[in-house]
PDB file of C-alpha atoms and ligand atoms in Angstrom:
ATOM      1  CA  UNK X 436     -44.480 -12.833   1.026  1.00 95.00           C
ATOM      2  CA  UNK X 437     -43.339 -13.776   4.516  1.00 93.00           C
ATOM      3  CA  UNK X 438     -41.382 -16.861   3.530  1.00 93.00           C
ATOM      4  CA  UNK X 439     -39.870 -15.666   0.287  1.00 93.00           C
ATOM      5  CA  UNK X 440     -39.339 -11.929   0.665  1.00 93.00           C
ATOM      6  CA  UNK X 441     -38.893 -11.422   4.403  1.00 96.00           C
ATOM      7  CA  UNK X 442     -37.635 -14.568   6.151  1.00 94.00           C
ATOM      8  CA  UNK X 443     -35.885 -15.656   2.951  1.00 94.00           C
ATOM      9  CA  UNK X 444     -33.846 -12.447   3.109  1.00 94.00           C
ATOM     10  CA  UNK X 445     -32.832 -12.943   6.702  1.00 93.00           C
ATOM     11  CA  UNK X 446     -35.504 -11.027   8.610  1.00 94.00           C
ATOM     12  CA  UNK X 447     -36.233 -12.803  11.895  1.00 94.00           C
ATOM     13  CA  UNK X 448     -37.967 -10.196  14.086  1.00 96.00           C
ATOM     14  CA  UNK X 449     -41.057 -12.048  15.312  1.00 96.00           C
ATOM     15  CA  UNK X 450     -43.298  -9.107  16.175  1.00 96.00           C
ATOM     16  CA  UNK X 451     -42.663  -7.514  12.769  1.00 98.00           C
ATOM     17  CA  UNK X 452     -43.187 -10.808  10.914  1.00 97.00           C
ATOM     18  CA  UNK X 453     -46.401 -11.395  12.832  1.00 97.00           C
ATOM     19  CA  UNK X 454     -47.720  -7.921  11.960  1.00 97.00           C
ATOM     20  CA  UNK X 455     -46.824  -8.426   8.299  1.00 97.00           C
ATOM     21  CA  UNK X 456     -48.662 -11.752   8.368  1.00 97.00           C
ATOM     22  CA  UNK X 457     -51.757 -10.231   9.980  1.00 96.00           C
ATOM     23  CA  UNK X 458     -52.241  -6.992   7.981  1.00 96.00           C
ATOM     24  CA  UNK X 459     -53.865  -7.666   4.584  1.00 96.00           C
ATOM     25  CA  UNK X 460     -51.665  -5.655   2.181  1.00 97.00           C
ATOM     26  CA  UNK X 461     -54.090  -6.166  -0.722  1.00 97.00           C
ATOM     27  CA  UNK X 462     -56.543  -3.796   0.993  1.00 96.00           C
ATOM     28  CA  UNK X 463     -53.959  -0.983   0.744  1.00 97.00           C
ATOM     29  CA  UNK X 464     -53.156  -1.184  -2.976  1.00 97.00           C
ATOM     30  CA  UNK X 465     -55.311  -0.082  -5.943  1.00 95.00           C
ATOM     31  CA  UNK X 466     -57.863  -2.744  -6.881  1.00 95.00           C
ATOM     32  CA  UNK X 467     -56.322  -3.293 -10.320  1.00 95.00           C
ATOM     33  CA  UNK X 468     -53.021  -4.296  -8.711  1.00 96.00           C
ATOM     34  CA  UNK X 469     -54.273  -6.632  -6.013  1.00 96.00           C
ATOM     35  CA  UNK X 470     -52.627  -9.598  -7.717  1.00 97.00           C
ATOM     36  CA  UNK X 471     -49.264  -7.910  -7.022  1.00 97.00           C
ATOM     37  CA  UNK X 472     -50.011  -7.040  -3.395  1.00 97.00           C
ATOM     38  CA  UNK X 473     -47.804  -9.781  -1.928  1.00 97.00           C
ATOM     39  CA  UNK X 474     -44.892  -9.354  -4.344  1.00 96.00           C
ATOM     40  CA  UNK X 475     -41.875  -7.514  -2.985  1.00 96.00           C
ATOM     41  CA  UNK X 476     -42.342  -4.295  -4.931  1.00 95.00           C
ATOM     42  CA  UNK X 477     -43.591  -0.780  -4.295  1.00 95.00           C
ATOM     43  CA  UNK X 478     -46.911  -0.015  -6.029  1.00 97.00           C
ATOM     44  CA  UNK X 479     -48.370   3.310  -7.183  1.00 96.00           C
ATOM     45  CA  UNK X 480     -51.198   4.733  -5.026  1.00 97.00           C
ATOM     46  CA  UNK X 481     -51.887   7.857  -7.129  1.00 96.00           C
ATOM     47  CA  UNK X 482     -50.631  11.467  -6.990  1.00 95.00           C
ATOM     48  CA  UNK X 483     -47.105  10.302  -7.850  1.00 93.00           C
ATOM     49  CA  UNK X 484     -46.833   8.408  -4.534  1.00 96.00           C
ATOM     50  CA  UNK X 485     -46.358   4.739  -3.725  1.00 96.00           C
ATOM     51  CA  UNK X 486     -46.837   2.124  -1.037  1.00 96.00           C
ATOM     52  CA  UNK X 487     -43.359   0.916  -0.035  1.00 95.00           C
ATOM     53  CA  UNK X 488     -42.190  -2.615  -0.815  1.00 96.00           C
ATOM     54  CA  UNK X 489     -42.847  -5.123   2.013  1.00 97.00           C
ATOM     55  CA  UNK X 490     -39.133  -5.735   2.659  1.00 97.00           C
ATOM     56  CA  UNK X 491     -38.504  -2.034   3.305  1.00 97.00           C
ATOM     57  CA  UNK X 492     -41.616  -1.718   5.504  1.00 98.00           C
ATOM     58  CA  UNK X 493     -40.290  -4.629   7.552  1.00 97.00           C
ATOM     59  CA  UNK X 494     -36.766  -3.144   7.783  1.00 97.00           C
ATOM     60  CA  UNK X 495     -38.069   0.261   8.896  1.00 97.00           C
ATOM     61  CA  UNK X 496     -40.309  -1.413  11.483  1.00 98.00           C
ATOM     62  CA  UNK X 497     -37.381  -3.447  12.843  1.00 97.00           C
ATOM     63  CA  UNK X 498     -35.108  -0.398  13.046  1.00 97.00           C
ATOM     64  CA  UNK X 499     -37.781   1.388  15.067  1.00 98.00           C
ATOM     65  CA  UNK X 500     -37.349  -1.125  17.917  1.00 97.00           C
ATOM     66  CA  UNK X 501     -40.976  -0.758  18.916  1.00 97.00           C
ATOM     67  CA  UNK X 502     -42.696  -2.004  22.056  1.00 97.00           C
ATOM     68  CA  UNK X 503     -46.478  -2.242  22.626  1.00 96.00           C
ATOM     69  CA  UNK X 504     -48.059   0.906  23.995  1.00 97.00           C
ATOM     70  CA  UNK X 505     -45.474   3.252  22.506  1.00 98.00           C
ATOM     71  CA  UNK X 506     -46.596   6.525  20.934  1.00 98.00           C
ATOM     72  CA  UNK X 507     -45.387   6.740  17.338  1.00 98.00           C
ATOM     73  CA  UNK X 508     -45.423   9.606  14.857  1.00 98.00           C
ATOM     74  CA  UNK X 509     -45.415   8.576  11.188  1.00 98.00           C
ATOM     75  CA  UNK X 510     -44.757  11.227   8.541  1.00 98.00           C
ATOM     76  CA  UNK X 511     -46.249  10.164   5.180  1.00 98.00           C
ATOM     77  CA  UNK X 512     -49.452   8.145   5.710  1.00 98.00           C
ATOM     78  CA  UNK X 513     -49.758   7.296   1.995  1.00 98.00           C
ATOM     79  CA  UNK X 514     -51.923   4.170   1.781  1.00 98.00           C
ATOM     80  CA  UNK X 515     -51.881   3.682   5.560  1.00 98.00           C
ATOM     81  CA  UNK X 516     -50.150   0.286   5.300  1.00 98.00           C
ATOM     82  CA  UNK X 517     -47.101   1.151   7.415  1.00 98.00           C
ATOM     83  CA  UNK X 518     -49.374   2.759  10.016  1.00 98.00           C
ATOM     84  CA  UNK X 519     -51.439  -0.453  10.118  1.00 97.00           C
ATOM     85  CA  UNK X 520     -48.268  -2.514  10.666  1.00 98.00           C
ATOM     86  CA  UNK X 521     -47.198  -0.278  13.568  1.00 98.00           C
ATOM     87  CA  UNK X 522     -50.692  -0.435  15.102  1.00 97.00           C
ATOM     88  CA  UNK X 523     -50.698  -4.207  14.726  1.00 96.00           C
ATOM     89  CA  UNK X 524     -47.457  -4.224  16.754  1.00 97.00           C
ATOM     90  CA  UNK X 525     -49.330  -2.453  19.547  1.00 96.00           C
ATOM     91  CA  UNK X 526     -48.260   1.143  18.888  1.00 97.00           C
ATOM     92  CA  UNK X 527     -50.501   4.185  19.292  1.00 97.00           C
ATOM     93  CA  UNK X 528     -49.989   5.729  15.868  1.00 98.00           C
ATOM     94  CA  UNK X 529     -50.214   9.410  14.875  1.00 98.00           C
ATOM     95  CA  UNK X 530     -49.776   9.594  11.110  1.00 98.00           C
ATOM     96  CA  UNK X 531     -49.710  12.741   8.992  1.00 98.00           C
ATOM     97  CA  UNK X 532     -50.105  13.092   5.202  1.00 98.00           C
ATOM     98  CA  UNK X 533     -49.845  16.224   3.061  1.00 98.00           C
ATOM     99  CA  UNK X 534     -52.019  15.148   0.091  1.00 98.00           C
ATOM    100  CA  UNK X 535     -55.710  15.549   1.024  1.00 98.00           C
ATOM    101  CA  UNK X 536     -56.948  12.781  -1.290  1.00 98.00           C
ATOM    102  CA  UNK X 537     -54.530  10.214   0.159  1.00 98.00           C
ATOM    103  CA  UNK X 538     -55.347  11.299   3.709  1.00 98.00           C
ATOM    104  CA  UNK X 539     -59.069  10.857   2.991  1.00 98.00           C
ATOM    105  CA  UNK X 540     -58.610   7.511   1.267  1.00 97.00           C
ATOM    106  CA  UNK X 541     -56.582   6.149   4.196  1.00 97.00           C
ATOM    107  CA  UNK X 542     -59.187   7.362   6.701  1.00 97.00           C
ATOM    108  CA  UNK X 543     -61.947   5.712   4.662  1.00 97.00           C
ATOM    109  CA  UNK X 544     -59.927   2.477   4.401  1.00 96.00           C
ATOM    110  CA  UNK X 545     -59.458   2.269   8.186  1.00 96.00           C
ATOM    111  CA  UNK X 546     -63.139   3.053   8.722  1.00 95.00           C
ATOM    112  CA  UNK X 547     -64.146   0.191   6.426  1.00 94.00           C
ATOM    113  CA  UNK X 548     -61.661  -2.172   8.063  1.00 93.00           C
ATOM    114  CA  UNK X 549     -63.102  -1.264  11.464  1.00 90.00           C
ATOM    115  CA  UNK X 550     -59.695  -0.179  12.784  1.00 84.00           C
ATOM    116  CA  UNK X 551     -60.020   1.296  16.242  1.00 77.00           C
ATOM    117  CA  UNK X 552     -59.647   5.051  15.993  1.00 73.00           C
ATOM    118  CA  UNK X 553     -57.598   5.091  19.198  1.00 77.00           C
ATOM    119  CA  UNK X 554     -54.957   2.916  17.517  1.00 93.00           C
ATOM    120  CA  UNK X 555     -54.430   5.094  14.435  1.00 97.00           C
ATOM    121  CA  UNK X 556     -54.987   8.860  14.392  1.00 97.00           C
ATOM    122  CA  UNK X 557     -54.717  10.464  10.960  1.00 98.00           C
ATOM    123  CA  UNK X 558     -53.807  14.114  10.300  1.00 98.00           C
ATOM    124  CA  UNK X 559     -53.624  16.279   7.179  1.00 98.00           C
ATOM    125  CA  UNK X 560     -50.743  18.717   6.853  1.00 98.00           C
ATOM    126  CA  UNK X 561     -47.012  19.248   6.460  1.00 98.00           C
ATOM    127  CA  UNK X 562     -45.466  16.521   8.586  1.00 98.00           C
ATOM    128  CA  UNK X 563     -42.026  18.163   8.584  1.00 98.00           C
ATOM    129  CA  UNK X 564     -43.451  20.275  11.439  1.00 98.00           C
ATOM    130  CA  UNK X 565     -44.395  17.084  13.303  1.00 98.00           C
ATOM    131  CA  UNK X 566     -47.403  17.258  15.619  1.00 98.00           C
ATOM    132  CA  UNK X 567     -46.284  19.527  18.476  1.00 98.00           C
ATOM    133  CA  UNK X 568     -49.664  19.218  20.230  1.00 98.00           C
ATOM    134  CA  UNK X 569     -49.159  15.468  20.653  1.00 98.00           C
ATOM    135  CA  UNK X 570     -45.386  15.406  21.332  1.00 98.00           C
ATOM    136  CA  UNK X 571     -43.219  13.902  22.686  1.00 98.00           C
ATOM    137  CA  UNK X 572     -43.156  10.654  20.670  1.00 98.00           C
ATOM    138  CA  UNK X 573     -41.355   7.475  21.741  1.00 98.00           C
ATOM    139  CA  UNK X 574     -40.710   6.724  18.082  1.00 98.00           C
ATOM    140  CA  UNK X 575     -40.794   8.775  14.876  1.00 98.00           C
ATOM    141  CA  UNK X 576     -40.868   7.142  11.442  1.00 98.00           C
ATOM    142  CA  UNK X 577     -40.559   9.217   8.276  1.00 98.00           C
ATOM    143  CA  UNK X 578     -41.581   7.333   5.127  1.00 98.00           C
ATOM    144  CA  UNK X 579     -40.457   9.940   2.567  1.00 97.00           C
ATOM    145  CA  UNK X 580     -36.910  11.141   1.871  1.00 97.00           C
ATOM    146  CA  UNK X 581     -35.689  14.677   2.582  1.00 95.00           C
ATOM    147  CA  UNK X 582     -32.372  16.505   2.289  1.00 96.00           C
ATOM    148  CA  UNK X 583     -32.007  16.813   6.081  1.00 95.00           C
ATOM    149  CA  UNK X 584     -33.492  15.723   9.376  1.00 97.00           C
ATOM    150  CA  UNK X 585     -36.327  18.206  10.085  1.00 98.00           C
ATOM    151  CA  UNK X 586     -35.527  20.137  13.258  1.00 98.00           C
ATOM    152  CA  UNK X 587     -39.117  20.084  14.620  1.00 98.00           C
ATOM    153  CA  UNK X 588     -39.088  16.280  14.543  1.00 98.00           C
ATOM    154  CA  UNK X 589     -35.848  16.171  16.535  1.00 98.00           C
ATOM    155  CA  UNK X 590     -37.470  18.440  19.133  1.00 98.00           C
ATOM    156  CA  UNK X 591     -40.490  16.128  19.408  1.00 98.00           C
ATOM    157  CA  UNK X 592     -38.550  12.971  20.359  1.00 98.00           C
ATOM    158  CA  UNK X 593     -39.174  11.506  23.817  1.00 98.00           C
ATOM    159  CA  UNK X 594     -36.193  10.658  26.018  1.00 98.00           C
ATOM    160  CA  UNK X 595     -35.369   7.853  25.409  1.00 98.00           C
ATOM    161  CA  UNK X 596     -36.526   7.956  21.796  1.00 98.00           C
ATOM    162  CA  UNK X 597     -35.656   6.741  18.313  1.00 98.00           C
ATOM    163  CA  UNK X 598     -36.336   8.302  14.915  1.00 98.00           C
ATOM    164  CA  UNK X 599     -35.951   6.402  11.628  1.00 98.00           C
ATOM    165  CA  UNK X 600     -35.738   8.622   8.550  1.00 98.00           C
ATOM    166  CA  UNK X 601     -34.438   8.371   4.964  1.00 98.00           C
ATOM    167  CA  UNK X 602     -32.001  11.249   4.311  1.00 98.00           C
ATOM    168  CA  UNK X 603     -30.136  12.110   1.128  1.00 96.00           C
ATOM    169  CA  UNK X 604     -29.157  15.054  -1.011  1.00 91.00           C
ATOM    170  CA  UNK X 605     -30.489  13.429  -4.150  1.00 90.00           C
ATOM    171  CA  UNK X 606     -34.256  13.542  -4.484  1.00 88.00           C
ATOM    172  CA  UNK X 607     -34.839   9.813  -4.777  1.00 87.00           C
ATOM    173  CA  UNK X 608     -31.779   8.235  -3.223  1.00 94.00           C
ATOM    174  CA  UNK X 609     -31.313   8.162   0.546  1.00 97.00           C
ATOM    175  CA  UNK X 610     -29.649   6.341   3.435  1.00 97.00           C
ATOM    176  CA  UNK X 611     -31.839   5.309   6.330  1.00 97.00           C
ATOM    177  CA  UNK X 612     -30.667   7.277   9.347  1.00 98.00           C
ATOM    178  CA  UNK X 613     -31.460   6.307  12.926  1.00 98.00           C
ATOM    179  CA  UNK X 614     -31.445   9.114  15.472  1.00 98.00           C
ATOM    180  CA  UNK X 615     -31.196   8.139  19.133  1.00 98.00           C
ATOM    181  CA  UNK X 616     -32.073  10.474  22.002  1.00 98.00           C
ATOM    182  CA  UNK X 617     -31.119   9.342  25.482  1.00 98.00           C
ATOM    183  CA  UNK X 618     -30.304  11.178  28.719  1.00 98.00           C
ATOM    184  CA  UNK X 619     -30.527  14.481  26.871  1.00 97.00           C
ATOM    185  CA  UNK X 620     -27.964  13.456  24.212  1.00 98.00           C
ATOM    186  CA  UNK X 621     -28.484  12.829  20.501  1.00 98.00           C
ATOM    187  CA  UNK X 622     -26.563  10.399  18.318  1.00 98.00           C
ATOM    188  CA  UNK X 623     -27.175   9.190  14.751  1.00 97.00           C
ATOM    189  CA  UNK X 624     -26.239   6.182  12.685  1.00 97.00           C
ATOM    190  CA  UNK X 625     -26.780   5.580   8.952  1.00 96.00           C
ATOM    191  CA  UNK X 626     -27.802   2.190   7.584  1.00 91.00           C
ATOM    192  CA  UNK X 627     -28.944   0.829   4.212  1.00 90.00           C
ATOM    193  CA  UNK X 628     -29.491   2.775   0.980  1.00 95.00           C
ATOM    194  CA  UNK X 629     -33.110   3.223  -0.039  1.00 95.00           C
ATOM    195  CA  UNK X 630     -35.252   5.037  -2.570  1.00 95.00           C
ATOM    196  CA  UNK X 631     -38.276   6.756  -1.065  1.00 95.00           C
ATOM    197  CA  UNK X 632     -40.499   9.409  -2.656  1.00 95.00           C
ATOM    198  CA  UNK X 633     -39.711  13.019  -1.753  1.00 96.00           C
ATOM    199  CA  UNK X 634     -40.416  14.525   1.639  1.00 97.00           C
ATOM    200  CA  UNK X 635     -41.957  17.837   0.556  1.00 96.00           C
ATOM    201  CA  UNK X 636     -42.497  20.698   2.937  1.00 97.00           C
ATOM    202  CA  UNK X 637     -41.059  23.506   4.978  1.00 97.00           C
ATOM    203  CA  UNK X 638     -38.292  21.320   6.444  1.00 97.00           C
ATOM    204  CA  UNK X 639     -38.016  18.990   3.434  1.00 96.00           C
ATOM    205  CA  UNK X 640     -37.646  19.554  -0.309  1.00 95.00           C
ATOM    206  CA  UNK X 641     -39.283  22.784  -1.355  1.00 92.00           C
ATOM    207  CA  UNK X 642     -40.685  22.490  -4.866  1.00 76.00           C
ATOM    208  CA  UNK X 643     -43.524  20.100  -5.546  1.00 65.00           C
ATOM    209  CA  UNK X 644     -43.228  18.491  -8.970  1.00 60.00           C
ATOM    210  CA  UNK X 645     -45.898  15.884  -8.368  1.00 58.00           C
ATOM    211  CA  UNK X 646     -48.854  17.676  -6.774  1.00 53.00           C
ATOM    212  CA  UNK X 647     -48.610  21.378  -7.622  1.00 50.00           C
ATOM    213  CA  UNK X 648     -51.976  22.362  -6.138  1.00 43.00           C
ATOM    214  CA  UNK X 649     -51.085  21.766  -2.497  1.00 43.00           C
TER     215      UNK X 649
HETATM  216  N1  SAH Z1374     -46.096   4.974   4.630  1.00 79.96           N
HETATM  217  C1  SAH Z1374     -46.726   4.947   3.313  1.00 79.96           C
HETATM  218  C2  SAH Z1374     -45.716   5.244   2.224  1.00 79.96           C
HETATM  219  C3  SAH Z1374     -46.192   6.420   1.506  1.00 79.96           C
HETATM  220  S1  SAH Z1374     -45.083   7.194   0.367  1.00 79.96           S
HETATM  221  C4  SAH Z1374     -47.447   3.646   3.077  1.00 79.96           C
HETATM  222  O1  SAH Z1374     -47.302   2.709   3.877  1.00 79.96           O
HETATM  223  O2  SAH Z1374     -48.199   3.539   2.091  1.00 79.96           O
HETATM  224  C5  SAH Z1374     -44.733   8.688   1.264  1.00 79.96           C
HETATM  225  C6  SAH Z1374     -45.896   9.595   1.556  1.00 79.96           C
HETATM  226  O3  SAH Z1374     -45.331  10.741   2.208  1.00 79.96           O
HETATM  227  C7  SAH Z1374     -46.660  10.114   0.348  1.00 79.96           C
HETATM  228  O4  SAH Z1374     -48.013   9.819   0.492  1.00 79.96           O
HETATM  229  C8  SAH Z1374     -46.411  11.628   0.388  1.00 79.96           C
HETATM  230  O5  SAH Z1374     -47.502  12.392  -0.052  1.00 79.96           O
HETATM  231  C9  SAH Z1374     -46.132  11.841   1.856  1.00 79.96           C
HETATM  232  N2  SAH Z1374     -45.393  13.071   2.208  1.00 79.96           N
HETATM  233  C10 SAH Z1374     -44.356  13.648   1.553  1.00 79.96           C
HETATM  234  N3  SAH Z1374     -43.974  14.777   2.193  1.00 79.96           N
HETATM  235  C11 SAH Z1374     -44.790  14.903   3.287  1.00 79.96           C
HETATM  236  C12 SAH Z1374     -44.908  15.855   4.344  1.00 79.96           C
HETATM  237  N4  SAH Z1374     -44.106  16.922   4.440  1.00 79.96           N
HETATM  238  N5  SAH Z1374     -45.858  15.659   5.282  1.00 79.96           N
HETATM  239  C13 SAH Z1374     -46.697  14.598   5.226  1.00 79.96           C
HETATM  240  N6  SAH Z1374     -46.642  13.661   4.250  1.00 79.96           N
HETATM  241  C14 SAH Z1374     -45.706  13.814   3.290  1.00 79.96           C
END
């Protein structure tokens, strides 16, 4: 995975490559698909959601420009893989998921793996509100795509701070946007096109076509 899909496509960031070498991705995918765990493709994790492809996880992690000890908010825990990568890079991770079953499965996975609970804190709820009780965050990473940048997340950025978020007015086509906050001023820059699952919630898309009970 490292040689072919990451380094082979020009990724050179050592701390990200090291984290992607150290975190066993096969423990985050459904058992029946373990043979595909190190291919460069997203895989279904149930409830219409998916674990992102390794190349995109690496790109998002690089764009975050993370340093050890930083406090990071992740919106969209899903399998927990991206959270594990951030924790492996030395971040203190606060990750929120809206689907109870996925939240529970990720918590159980980290418990079994013996992940330190101080390194990854998991929450259940609508992540478009962020986690005001734990703000501000040095970094915010949104791993689902919404029509706009949720206002509460902007308000929860530390100064200096960076947010990486897929934004697009089509439901499954976005550009990755990087928001910078420094000396009280915001700026934003768009980078590559991506296809994330929908960010559903108060400050995201409003109708849930995949999980109508929540
Ligand atoms: N980071 C995940 C990728 C998960 S896919 C991983 O590494 O596996 C995106 C996830 O975002 C899905 O699990 C989806 O349920 C979740 N999501 C979508 N809208 C959300 C919201 N408003 N708050 C929290 N999670 C949300």
